[in-house]
XYZ file of C-alpha atoms in Angstrom:
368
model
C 7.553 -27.082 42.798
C 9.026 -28.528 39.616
C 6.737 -30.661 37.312
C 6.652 -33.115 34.778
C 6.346 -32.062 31.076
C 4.013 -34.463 29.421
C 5.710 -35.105 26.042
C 5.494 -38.476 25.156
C 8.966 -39.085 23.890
C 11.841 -41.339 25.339
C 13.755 -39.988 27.907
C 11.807 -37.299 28.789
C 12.785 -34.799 32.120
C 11.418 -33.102 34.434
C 11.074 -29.052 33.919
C 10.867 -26.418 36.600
C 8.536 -23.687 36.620
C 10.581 -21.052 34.994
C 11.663 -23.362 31.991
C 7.672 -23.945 31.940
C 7.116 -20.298 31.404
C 9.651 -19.960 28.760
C 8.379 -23.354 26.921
C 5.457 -21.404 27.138
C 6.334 -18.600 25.502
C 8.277 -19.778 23.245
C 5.563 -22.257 22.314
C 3.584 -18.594 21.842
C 5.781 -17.159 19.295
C 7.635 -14.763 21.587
C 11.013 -13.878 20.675
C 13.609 -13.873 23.182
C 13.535 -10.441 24.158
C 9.996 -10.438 24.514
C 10.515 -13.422 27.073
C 12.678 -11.660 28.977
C 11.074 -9.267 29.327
C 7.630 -11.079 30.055
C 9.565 -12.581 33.179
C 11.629 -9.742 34.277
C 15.120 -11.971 33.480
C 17.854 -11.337 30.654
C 18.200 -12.787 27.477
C 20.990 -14.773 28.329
C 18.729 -16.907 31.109
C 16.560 -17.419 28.721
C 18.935 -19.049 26.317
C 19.906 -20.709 28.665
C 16.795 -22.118 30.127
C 15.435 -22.711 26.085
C 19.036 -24.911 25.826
C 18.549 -26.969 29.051
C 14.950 -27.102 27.830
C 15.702 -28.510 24.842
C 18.648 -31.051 26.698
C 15.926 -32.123 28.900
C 12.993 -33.349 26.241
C 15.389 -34.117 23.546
C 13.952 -31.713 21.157
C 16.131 -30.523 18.484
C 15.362 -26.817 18.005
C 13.112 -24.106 18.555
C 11.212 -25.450 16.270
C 10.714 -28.581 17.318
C 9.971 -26.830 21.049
C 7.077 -24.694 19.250
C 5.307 -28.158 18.378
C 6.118 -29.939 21.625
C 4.540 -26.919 23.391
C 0.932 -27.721 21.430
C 1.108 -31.004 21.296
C 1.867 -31.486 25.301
C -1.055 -29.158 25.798
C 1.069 -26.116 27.430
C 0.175 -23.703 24.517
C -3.847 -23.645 23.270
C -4.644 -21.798 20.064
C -6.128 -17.952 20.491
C -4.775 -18.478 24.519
C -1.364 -16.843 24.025
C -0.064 -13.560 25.407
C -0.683 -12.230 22.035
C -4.192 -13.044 21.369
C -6.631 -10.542 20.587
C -9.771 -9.530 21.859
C -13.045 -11.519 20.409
C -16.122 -9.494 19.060
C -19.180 -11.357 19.462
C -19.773 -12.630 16.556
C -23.325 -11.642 14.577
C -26.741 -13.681 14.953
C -27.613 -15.105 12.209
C -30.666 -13.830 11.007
C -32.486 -17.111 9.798
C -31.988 -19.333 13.013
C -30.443 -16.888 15.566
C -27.179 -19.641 15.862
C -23.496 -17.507 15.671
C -22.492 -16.826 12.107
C -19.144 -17.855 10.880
C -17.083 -15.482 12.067
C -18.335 -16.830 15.781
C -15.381 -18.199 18.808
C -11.987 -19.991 19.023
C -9.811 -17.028 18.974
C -11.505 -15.802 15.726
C -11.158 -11.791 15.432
C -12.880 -11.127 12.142
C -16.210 -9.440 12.331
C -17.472 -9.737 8.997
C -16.206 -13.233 7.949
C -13.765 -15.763 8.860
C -10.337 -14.225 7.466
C -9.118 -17.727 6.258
C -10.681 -19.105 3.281
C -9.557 -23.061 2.567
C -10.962 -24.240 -1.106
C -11.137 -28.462 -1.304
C -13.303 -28.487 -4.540
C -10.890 -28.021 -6.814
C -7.187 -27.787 -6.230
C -6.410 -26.797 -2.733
C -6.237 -23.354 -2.190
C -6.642 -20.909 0.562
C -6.412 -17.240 1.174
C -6.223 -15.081 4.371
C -7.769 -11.067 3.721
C -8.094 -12.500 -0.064
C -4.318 -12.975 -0.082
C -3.337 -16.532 -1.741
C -1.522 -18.406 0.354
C 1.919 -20.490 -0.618
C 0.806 -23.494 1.080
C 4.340 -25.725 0.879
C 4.569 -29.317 -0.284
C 2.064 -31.476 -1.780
C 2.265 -33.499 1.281
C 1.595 -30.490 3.592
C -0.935 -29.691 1.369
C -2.599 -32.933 1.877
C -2.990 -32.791 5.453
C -4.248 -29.783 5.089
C -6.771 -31.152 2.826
C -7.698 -33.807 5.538
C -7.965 -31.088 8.042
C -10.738 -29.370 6.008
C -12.497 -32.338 4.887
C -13.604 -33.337 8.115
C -14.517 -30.230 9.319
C -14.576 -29.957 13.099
C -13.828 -33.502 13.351
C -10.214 -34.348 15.091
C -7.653 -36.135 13.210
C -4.694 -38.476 15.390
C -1.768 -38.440 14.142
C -2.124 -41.971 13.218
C -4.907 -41.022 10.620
C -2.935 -38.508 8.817
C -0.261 -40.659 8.380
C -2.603 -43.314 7.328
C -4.650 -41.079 4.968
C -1.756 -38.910 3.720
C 1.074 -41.686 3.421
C -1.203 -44.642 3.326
C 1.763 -47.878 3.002
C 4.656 -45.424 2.629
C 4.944 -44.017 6.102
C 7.756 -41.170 6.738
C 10.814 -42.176 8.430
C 10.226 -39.484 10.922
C 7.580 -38.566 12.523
C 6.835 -35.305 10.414
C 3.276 -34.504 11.159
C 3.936 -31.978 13.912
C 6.749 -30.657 11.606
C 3.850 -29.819 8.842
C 1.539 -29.124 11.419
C 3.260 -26.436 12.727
C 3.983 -25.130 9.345
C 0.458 -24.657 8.440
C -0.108 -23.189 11.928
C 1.992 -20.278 10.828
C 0.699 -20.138 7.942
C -2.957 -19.568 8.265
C -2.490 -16.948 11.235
C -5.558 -15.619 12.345
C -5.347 -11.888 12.148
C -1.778 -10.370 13.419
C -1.995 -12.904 16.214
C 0.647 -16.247 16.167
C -3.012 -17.941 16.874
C -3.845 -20.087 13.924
C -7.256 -21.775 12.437
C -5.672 -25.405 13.245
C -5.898 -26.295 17.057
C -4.422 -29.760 19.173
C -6.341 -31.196 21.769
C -6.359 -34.947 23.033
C -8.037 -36.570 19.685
C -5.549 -34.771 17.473
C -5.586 -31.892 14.782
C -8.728 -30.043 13.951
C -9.656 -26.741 12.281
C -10.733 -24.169 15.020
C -14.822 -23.462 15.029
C -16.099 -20.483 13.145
C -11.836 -19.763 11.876
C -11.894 -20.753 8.424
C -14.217 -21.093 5.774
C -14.231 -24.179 3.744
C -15.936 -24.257 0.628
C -17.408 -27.885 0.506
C -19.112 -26.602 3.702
C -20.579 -23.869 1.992
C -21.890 -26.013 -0.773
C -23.422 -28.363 1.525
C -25.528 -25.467 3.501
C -26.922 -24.239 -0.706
C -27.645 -27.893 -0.853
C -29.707 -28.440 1.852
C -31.518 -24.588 1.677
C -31.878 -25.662 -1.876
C -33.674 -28.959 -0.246
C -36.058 -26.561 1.631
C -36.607 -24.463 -1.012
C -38.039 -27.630 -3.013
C -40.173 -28.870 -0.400
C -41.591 -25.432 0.076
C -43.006 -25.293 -3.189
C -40.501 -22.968 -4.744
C -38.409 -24.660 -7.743
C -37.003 -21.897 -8.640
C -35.482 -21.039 -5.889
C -33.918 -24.504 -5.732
C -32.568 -24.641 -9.113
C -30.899 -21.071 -8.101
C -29.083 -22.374 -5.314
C -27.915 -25.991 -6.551
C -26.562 -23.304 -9.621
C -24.428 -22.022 -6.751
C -23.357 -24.658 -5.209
C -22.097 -26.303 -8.166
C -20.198 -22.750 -9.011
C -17.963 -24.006 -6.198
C -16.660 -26.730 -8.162
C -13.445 -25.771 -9.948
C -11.442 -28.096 -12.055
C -9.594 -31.030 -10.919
C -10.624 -32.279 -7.527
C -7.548 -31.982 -4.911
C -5.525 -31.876 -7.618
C -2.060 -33.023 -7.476
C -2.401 -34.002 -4.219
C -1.031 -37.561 -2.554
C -2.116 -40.020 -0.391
C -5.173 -43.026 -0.238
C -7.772 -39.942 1.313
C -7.444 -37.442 -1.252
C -8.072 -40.543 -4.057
C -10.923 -41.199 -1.610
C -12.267 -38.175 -1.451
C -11.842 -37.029 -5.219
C -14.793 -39.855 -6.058
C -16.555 -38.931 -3.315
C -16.641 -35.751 -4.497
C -17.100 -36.431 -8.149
C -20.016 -38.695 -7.194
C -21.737 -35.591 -4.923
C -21.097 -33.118 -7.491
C -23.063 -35.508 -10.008
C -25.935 -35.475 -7.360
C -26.143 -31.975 -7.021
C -26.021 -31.615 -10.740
C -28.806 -34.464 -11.036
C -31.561 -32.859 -8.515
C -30.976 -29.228 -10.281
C -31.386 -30.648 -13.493
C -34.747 -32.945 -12.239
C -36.138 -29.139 -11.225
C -35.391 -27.535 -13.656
C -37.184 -30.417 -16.177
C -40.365 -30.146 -13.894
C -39.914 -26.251 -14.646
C -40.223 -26.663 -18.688
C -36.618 -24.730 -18.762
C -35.408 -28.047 -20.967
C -33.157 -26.168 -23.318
C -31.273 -24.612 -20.272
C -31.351 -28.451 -19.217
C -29.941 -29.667 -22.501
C -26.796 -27.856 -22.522
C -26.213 -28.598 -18.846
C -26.706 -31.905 -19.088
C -24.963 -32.338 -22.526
C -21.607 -31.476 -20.780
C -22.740 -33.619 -17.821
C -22.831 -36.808 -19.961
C -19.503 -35.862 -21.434
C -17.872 -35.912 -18.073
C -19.551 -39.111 -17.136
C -20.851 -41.327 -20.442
C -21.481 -44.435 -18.471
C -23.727 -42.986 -15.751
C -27.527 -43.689 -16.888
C -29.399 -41.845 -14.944
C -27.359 -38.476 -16.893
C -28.226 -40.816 -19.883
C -31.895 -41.009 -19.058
C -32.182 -37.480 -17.823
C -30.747 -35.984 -21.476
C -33.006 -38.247 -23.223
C -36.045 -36.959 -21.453
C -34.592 -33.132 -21.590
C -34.319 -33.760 -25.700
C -37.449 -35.718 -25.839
C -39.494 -32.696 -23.931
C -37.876 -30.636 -26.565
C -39.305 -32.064 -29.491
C -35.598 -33.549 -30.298
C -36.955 -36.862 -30.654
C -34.194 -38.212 -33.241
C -31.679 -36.809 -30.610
C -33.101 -38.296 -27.629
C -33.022 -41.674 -29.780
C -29.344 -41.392 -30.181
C -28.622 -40.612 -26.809
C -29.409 -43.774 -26.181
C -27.979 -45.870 -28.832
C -24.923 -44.242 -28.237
C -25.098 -45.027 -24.273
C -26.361 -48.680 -25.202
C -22.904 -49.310 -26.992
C -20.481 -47.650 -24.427
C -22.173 -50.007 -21.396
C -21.621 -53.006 -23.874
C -17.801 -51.945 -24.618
C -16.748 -50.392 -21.549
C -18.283 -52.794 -19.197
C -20.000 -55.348 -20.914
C -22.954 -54.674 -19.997
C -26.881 -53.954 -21.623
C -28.817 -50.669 -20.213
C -30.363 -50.469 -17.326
C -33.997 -51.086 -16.600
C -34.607 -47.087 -16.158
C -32.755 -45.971 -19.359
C -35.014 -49.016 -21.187
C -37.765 -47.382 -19.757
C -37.076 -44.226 -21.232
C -36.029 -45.563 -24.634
C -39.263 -47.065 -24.766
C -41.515 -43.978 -23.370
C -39.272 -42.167 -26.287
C -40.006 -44.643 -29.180
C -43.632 -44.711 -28.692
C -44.309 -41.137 -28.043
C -45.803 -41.158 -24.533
C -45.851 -37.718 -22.244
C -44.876 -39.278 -19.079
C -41.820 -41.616 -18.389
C -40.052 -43.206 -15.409
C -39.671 -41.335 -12.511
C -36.239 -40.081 -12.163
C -36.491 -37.798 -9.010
C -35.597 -39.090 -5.884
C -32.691 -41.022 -7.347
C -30.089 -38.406 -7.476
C -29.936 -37.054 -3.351
């Protein structure tokens, strides 16, 4: 009995259940010999079933029949007559939960295959191959994708986040969506790490590996590490997550998110960089603290806490002349930068500084 293709778009008909099957396939990636011979037919009914397909929902290609085939539901990432075989994926050893590598169509057993780098300029590799990724505005959704994780993104918020006030003439997002589908291919499947469902885009579970993600889980085990006692440890793993930052932040790339998302980065990074440094103070390792945090207040001259932090690092160091001029030299960029006088914490330290004292404010805690 013939049903209704759900596409959304103007004018759509009706589609029996052979033109189902090839939308189908086609929507799988299946050429059109493989159709016909998937349904026992020739290759000339299926041309002409794809062309009265194509009559029917007003869709201008193959292409375009690809996309409508996700995005009306009909196709489902790692469901299509090519998909292979999932291994369980291993236990993890510290909480028993599936390791990376675990579900959504994912056939790596050591690793997701797909790696997708946000901290930095985008990049991302499948079996350590780098990946041409297309336009900067491709790139950006992509960008979006990985940002929010497992989180699903409408259309409307890609176009909102990658386009902001400019939005396309077409509607394009399915165009670049299905790009990046065949792009980042899981294995030698057409299944891909990006999957549709009724909120929108999302990266499968367990497909890729994002780095941010990675350098929130050193974060947090360098959190635990702290509160168990074992500093070291903690400086050691904040060291690694900051290794993950590389150069300029989603570089390159347009859109109000990624301009977003670059100080919200910037600002986390500085975090990370402030709670390492705090450990590695309480650890006496204050020349290793110096040069770190040196470079630190180069990159970010008006932020006090940095500021306060060196001065304590030099101070601890018997660089008491140095730690003075920290200061001085902070005092005057707040007054003509922002027209402002230092804060009461930085005063605080000037002052535990100038007289000599062994303890100063408390700086740990502010930086989470």
């Amino acid at each position: 009995m013939p049903t209704t293709a759900t596409t959304g778009r103007p004018g759509a008909g009706e589609l029996g259940r052979r033109e189902r099957e090839v939308l189908h396939a086609v929507g799988c990636g299946l050429r059109d010999d493989e159709i016909a011979a998937a349904l026992a037919t020739s290759e000339d009914a299926v041309a002409a079933h794809l062309a009265r397909i194509l009559g029917k929902l007003g869709l201008r290609d193959r292409a375009a029949a690809i996309v409508h085939a996700f995005d009306c539901g009909l196709v489902a990432p790692g469901r299509g007559p090519r998909a292979q075989p999932v291994r369980p994926a291993p236990r993890s050893a510290a909480n028993g939960t599936a390791g990376p590598a675990a579900t959504a169509g994912f056939t790596a057993t050591s690793g997701p295959a797909v790696r997708i780098a946000v901290l930095g300029p985008l990049r991302a590799w499948r079996d350590g191959r780098s990946l041409d990724l297309g336009y900067p505005r491709r790139q950006a959704v992509l960008a979006a994708l990985a940002l929010r994780g497992g989180r699903a993104l409408s259309r409307q918020e890609l176009l909102d986040g990658v386009w902001g006030l400019e939005p396309p003439v077409a509607n394009v997002v399915p165009v670049h969506i299905y790009r990046l589908r065949k792009i980042l291919r899981i294995g030698d499947s057409p299944d891909s790490v990006i999957e549709h469902d009724r909120g929108g885009y999302r990266l499968v579970s367990g497909a890729a590996e994002v780095d941010l993600t990675r350098m929130e889980d050193l974060v947090t085990a360098a959190g635990t590490a702290h509160r168990a006692g074992d500093q070291a440890e903690a400086v050691r793993l904040c060291s690694q997550a900051l290794d993950l930052f590389r150069g300029e932040l989603l570089a390159g790339l347009p859109g109000p998110l990624a301009e977003l998302e670059r100080l919200r980065l910037a600002e986390r990074r500085i975090a990370v960089a402030q709670r390492k440094l705090e450990w590695q103070l309480r650890l006496g390792r204050h020349a290793e603290a110096v040069d770190e945090l040196f470079a630190l207040s180069a990159e970010h001259p008006l932020n006090e806490l940095v500021a306060a932090m060196l001065m304590r690092a030099l101070y601890s160091g018997d660089r008491r002349a140095d730690a003075l001029a920290v200061f001085d030299r902070a005092r005057r960029r707040l007054a003509d930068d922002l027209g402002v006088p230092p804060g009461r914490m930085l005063r605080q330290t000037y002052r535990m500084v100038l007289r000599g004292d062994d303890a100063g404010p408390d700086l740990t805690g502010v930086a989470r």
